[in-house]
Amino acid sequence: MQLELAADELKSVLNRLRRAQGQIAGVIRMIEEGRDCEEVITQLSAASRALDRAGFSIIATGLEQCLTEEGQTVADKDRMRARLEKLFLSLA
């Protein structure tokens, strides 16, 4: 399955991933500095949410694309749906 993101969707996903990257770097720094456990967990939770939102956005785009593709057989659509469902559940 080849996923094609529109420019605005791509920008949104990349922003979320960059935010998560910064939050993860912050978590590493906080652990190295011996910061409070609650602060570390809060930051780690924020990074996890950013990654989840990026993943859900990518899956939603894939779902939209696969449902609108013409020329696919019912079997092709069913296989694609199963693959996307598996990906979605891996994030849940």
JSON list of C-alpha atoms in Angstrom, two decimals:
[
{"chain": "A", "resi": 1, "resn": "MET", "atom": "CA", "xyz": [0.00, 0.00, 0.00]},
{"chain": "A", "resi": 2, "resn": "GLN", "atom": "CA", "xyz": [1.51, 3.29, -1.12]},
{"chain": "A", "resi": 3, "resn": "LEU", "atom": "CA", "xyz": [0.31, 6.24, 0.93]},
{"chain": "A", "resi": 4, "resn": "GLU", "atom": "CA", "xyz": [0.17, 9.66, -0.62]},
{"chain": "A", "resi": 5, "resn": "LEU", "atom": "CA", "xyz": [-0.31, 12.52, 1.80]},
{"chain": "A", "resi": 6, "resn": "ALA", "atom": "CA", "xyz": [-1.50, 15.91, 0.64]},
{"chain": "A", "resi": 7, "resn": "ALA", "atom": "CA", "xyz": [0.82, 18.80, 1.50]},
{"chain": "A", "resi": 8, "resn": "ASP", "atom": "CA", "xyz": [-1.30, 20.00, 4.43]},
{"chain": "A", "resi": 9, "resn": "GLU", "atom": "CA", "xyz": [-1.68, 16.46, 5.83]},
{"chain": "A", "resi": 10, "resn": "LEU", "atom": "CA", "xyz": [2.04, 15.85, 5.43]},
{"chain": "A", "resi": 11, "resn": "LYS", "atom": "CA", "xyz": [2.87, 19.08, 7.22]},
{"chain": "A", "resi": 12, "resn": "SER", "atom": "CA", "xyz": [0.54, 18.19, 10.09]},
{"chain": "A", "resi": 13, "resn": "VAL", "atom": "CA", "xyz": [2.00, 14.69, 10.49]},
{"chain": "A", "resi": 14, "resn": "LEU", "atom": "CA", "xyz": [5.58, 15.97, 10.31]},
{"chain": "A", "resi": 15, "resn": "ASN", "atom": "CA", "xyz": [4.81, 18.66, 12.91]},
{"chain": "A", "resi": 16, "resn": "ARG", "atom": "CA", "xyz": [3.40, 16.06, 15.28]},
{"chain": "A", "resi": 17, "resn": "LEU", "atom": "CA", "xyz": [6.43, 13.81, 14.77]},
{"chain": "A", "resi": 18, "resn": "ARG", "atom": "CA", "xyz": [8.84, 16.70, 15.34]},
{"chain": "A", "resi": 19, "resn": "ARG", "atom": "CA", "xyz": [6.95, 17.65, 18.50]},
{"chain": "A", "resi": 20, "resn": "ALA", "atom": "CA", "xyz": [7.22, 14.06, 19.73]},
{"chain": "A", "resi": 21, "resn": "GLN", "atom": "CA", "xyz": [10.92, 14.03, 18.86]},
{"chain": "A", "resi": 22, "resn": "GLY", "atom": "CA", "xyz": [11.46, 17.16, 20.95]},
{"chain": "A", "resi": 23, "resn": "GLN", "atom": "CA", "xyz": [9.42, 15.76, 23.82]},
{"chain": "A", "resi": 24, "resn": "ILE", "atom": "CA", "xyz": [11.40, 12.52, 23.79]},
{"chain": "A", "resi": 25, "resn": "ALA", "atom": "CA", "xyz": [14.66, 14.49, 23.83]},
{"chain": "A", "resi": 26, "resn": "GLY", "atom": "CA", "xyz": [13.22, 16.39, 26.78]},
{"chain": "A", "resi": 27, "resn": "VAL", "atom": "CA", "xyz": [12.38, 13.16, 28.59]},
{"chain": "A", "resi": 28, "resn": "ILE", "atom": "CA", "xyz": [15.94, 11.89, 28.10]},
{"chain": "A", "resi": 29, "resn": "ARG", "atom": "CA", "xyz": [17.33, 15.16, 29.43]},
{"chain": "A", "resi": 30, "resn": "MET", "atom": "CA", "xyz": [14.96, 15.10, 32.41]},
{"chain": "A", "resi": 31, "resn": "ILE", "atom": "CA", "xyz": [15.99, 11.55, 33.32]},
{"chain": "A", "resi": 32, "resn": "GLU", "atom": "CA", "xyz": [19.68, 12.45, 33.03]},
{"chain": "A", "resi": 33, "resn": "GLU", "atom": "CA", "xyz": [19.09, 15.46, 35.31]},
{"chain": "A", "resi": 34, "resn": "GLY", "atom": "CA", "xyz": [17.25, 13.31, 37.86]},
{"chain": "A", "resi": 35, "resn": "ARG", "atom": "CA", "xyz": [14.00, 15.28, 37.54]},
{"chain": "A", "resi": 36, "resn": "ASP", "atom": "CA", "xyz": [10.80, 14.42, 39.37]},
{"chain": "A", "resi": 37, "resn": "CYS", "atom": "CA", "xyz": [9.17, 11.17, 38.23]},
{"chain": "A", "resi": 38, "resn": "GLU", "atom": "CA", "xyz": [5.76, 12.81, 37.74]},
{"chain": "A", "resi": 39, "resn": "GLU", "atom": "CA", "xyz": [7.23, 15.46, 35.44]},
{"chain": "A", "resi": 40, "resn": "VAL", "atom": "CA", "xyz": [9.01, 12.78, 33.38]},
{"chain": "A", "resi": 41, "resn": "ILE", "atom": "CA", "xyz": [5.85, 10.66, 33.04]},
{"chain": "A", "resi": 42, "resn": "THR", "atom": "CA", "xyz": [3.79, 13.72, 32.05]},
{"chain": "A", "resi": 43, "resn": "GLN", "atom": "CA", "xyz": [6.26, 14.58, 29.29]},
{"chain": "A", "resi": 44, "resn": "LEU", "atom": "CA", "xyz": [6.47, 10.96, 28.16]},
{"chain": "A", "resi": 45, "resn": "SER", "atom": "CA", "xyz": [2.68, 10.79, 27.99]},
{"chain": "A", "resi": 46, "resn": "ALA", "atom": "CA", "xyz": [2.61, 13.91, 25.80]},
{"chain": "A", "resi": 47, "resn": "ALA", "atom": "CA", "xyz": [5.15, 12.36, 23.42]},
{"chain": "A", "resi": 48, "resn": "SER", "atom": "CA", "xyz": [3.10, 9.18, 23.25]},
{"chain": "A", "resi": 49, "resn": "ARG", "atom": "CA", "xyz": [-0.06, 11.14, 22.38]},
{"chain": "A", "resi": 50, "resn": "ALA", "atom": "CA", "xyz": [1.77, 13.04, 19.64]},
{"chain": "A", "resi": 51, "resn": "LEU", "atom": "CA", "xyz": [2.98, 9.77, 18.10]},
{"chain": "A", "resi": 52, "resn": "ASP", "atom": "CA", "xyz": [-0.49, 8.24, 18.35]},
{"chain": "A", "resi": 53, "resn": "ARG", "atom": "CA", "xyz": [-2.10, 11.24, 16.66]},
{"chain": "A", "resi": 54, "resn": "ALA", "atom": "CA", "xyz": [0.45, 11.11, 13.83]},
{"chain": "A", "resi": 55, "resn": "GLY", "atom": "CA", "xyz": [-0.21, 7.39, 13.37]},
{"chain": "A", "resi": 56, "resn": "PHE", "atom": "CA", "xyz": [-3.98, 7.83, 13.42]},
{"chain": "A", "resi": 57, "resn": "SER", "atom": "CA", "xyz": [-3.71, 10.62, 10.86]},
{"chain": "A", "resi": 58, "resn": "ILE", "atom": "CA", "xyz": [-1.67, 8.43, 8.52]},
{"chain": "A", "resi": 59, "resn": "ILE", "atom": "CA", "xyz": [-4.08, 5.52, 8.91]},
{"chain": "A", "resi": 60, "resn": "ALA", "atom": "CA", "xyz": [-7.12, 7.75, 8.36]},
{"chain": "A", "resi": 61, "resn": "THR", "atom": "CA", "xyz": [-5.57, 9.06, 5.16]},
{"chain": "A", "resi": 62, "resn": "GLY", "atom": "CA", "xyz": [-4.85, 5.52, 4.00]},
{"chain": "A", "resi": 63, "resn": "LEU", "atom": "CA", "xyz": [-8.40, 4.49, 4.75]},
{"chain": "A", "resi": 64, "resn": "GLU", "atom": "CA", "xyz": [-9.78, 7.43, 2.84]},
{"chain": "A", "resi": 65, "resn": "GLN", "atom": "CA", "xyz": [-7.55, 6.68, -0.15]},
{"chain": "A", "resi": 66, "resn": "CYS", "atom": "CA", "xyz": [-8.34, 2.98, -0.23]},
{"chain": "A", "resi": 67, "resn": "LEU", "atom": "CA", "xyz": [-12.08, 3.61, -0.05]},
{"chain": "A", "resi": 68, "resn": "THR", "atom": "CA", "xyz": [-12.02, 6.07, -2.92]},
{"chain": "A", "resi": 69, "resn": "GLU", "atom": "CA", "xyz": [-9.75, 4.12, -5.29]},
{"chain": "A", "resi": 70, "resn": "GLU", "atom": "CA", "xyz": [-11.53, 2.97, -8.38]},
{"chain": "A", "resi": 71, "resn": "GLY", "atom": "CA", "xyz": [-10.93, -0.32, -10.09]},
{"chain": "A", "resi": 72, "resn": "GLN", "atom": "CA", "xyz": [-10.40, -2.33, -6.92]},
{"chain": "A", "resi": 73, "resn": "THR", "atom": "CA", "xyz": [-12.16, -5.62, -6.50]},
{"chain": "A", "resi": 74, "resn": "VAL", "atom": "CA", "xyz": [-14.15, -6.34, -3.36]},
{"chain": "A", "resi": 75, "resn": "ALA", "atom": "CA", "xyz": [-11.42, -8.78, -2.31]},
{"chain": "A", "resi": 76, "resn": "ASP", "atom": "CA", "xyz": [-8.75, -6.07, -2.73]},
{"chain": "A", "resi": 77, "resn": "LYS", "atom": "CA", "xyz": [-10.79, -3.65, -0.63]},
{"chain": "A", "resi": 78, "resn": "ASP", "atom": "CA", "xyz": [-11.36, -6.30, 2.04]},
{"chain": "A", "resi": 79, "resn": "ARG", "atom": "CA", "xyz": [-7.62, -7.08, 2.22]},
{"chain": "A", "resi": 80, "resn": "MET", "atom": "CA", "xyz": [-6.79, -3.38, 2.45]},
{"chain": "A", "resi": 81, "resn": "ARG", "atom": "CA", "xyz": [-9.40, -2.86, 5.14]},
{"chain": "A", "resi": 82, "resn": "ALA", "atom": "CA", "xyz": [-7.96, -5.75, 7.16]},
{"chain": "A", "resi": 83, "resn": "ARG", "atom": "CA", "xyz": [-4.43, -4.34, 6.87]},
{"chain": "A", "resi": 84, "resn": "LEU", "atom": "CA", "xyz": [-5.56, -0.86, 7.93]},
{"chain": "A", "resi": 85, "resn": "GLU", "atom": "CA", "xyz": [-7.60, -2.29, 10.78]},
{"chain": "A", "resi": 86, "resn": "LYS", "atom": "CA", "xyz": [-4.53, -4.18, 12.02]},
{"chain": "A", "resi": 87, "resn": "LEU", "atom": "CA", "xyz": [-2.46, -0.99, 11.85]},
{"chain": "A", "resi": 88, "resn": "PHE", "atom": "CA", "xyz": [-5.14, 0.97, 13.65]},
{"chain": "A", "resi": 89, "resn": "LEU", "atom": "CA", "xyz": [-5.38, -1.61, 16.43]},
{"chain": "A", "resi": 90, "resn": "SER", "atom": "CA", "xyz": [-1.61, -1.61, 16.84]},
{"chain": "A", "resi": 91, "resn": "LEU", "atom": "CA", "xyz": [-1.92, 2.03, 17.94]},
{"chain": "A", "resi": 92, "resn": "ALA", "atom": "CA", "xyz": [-4.92, 1.53, 20.19]}
]
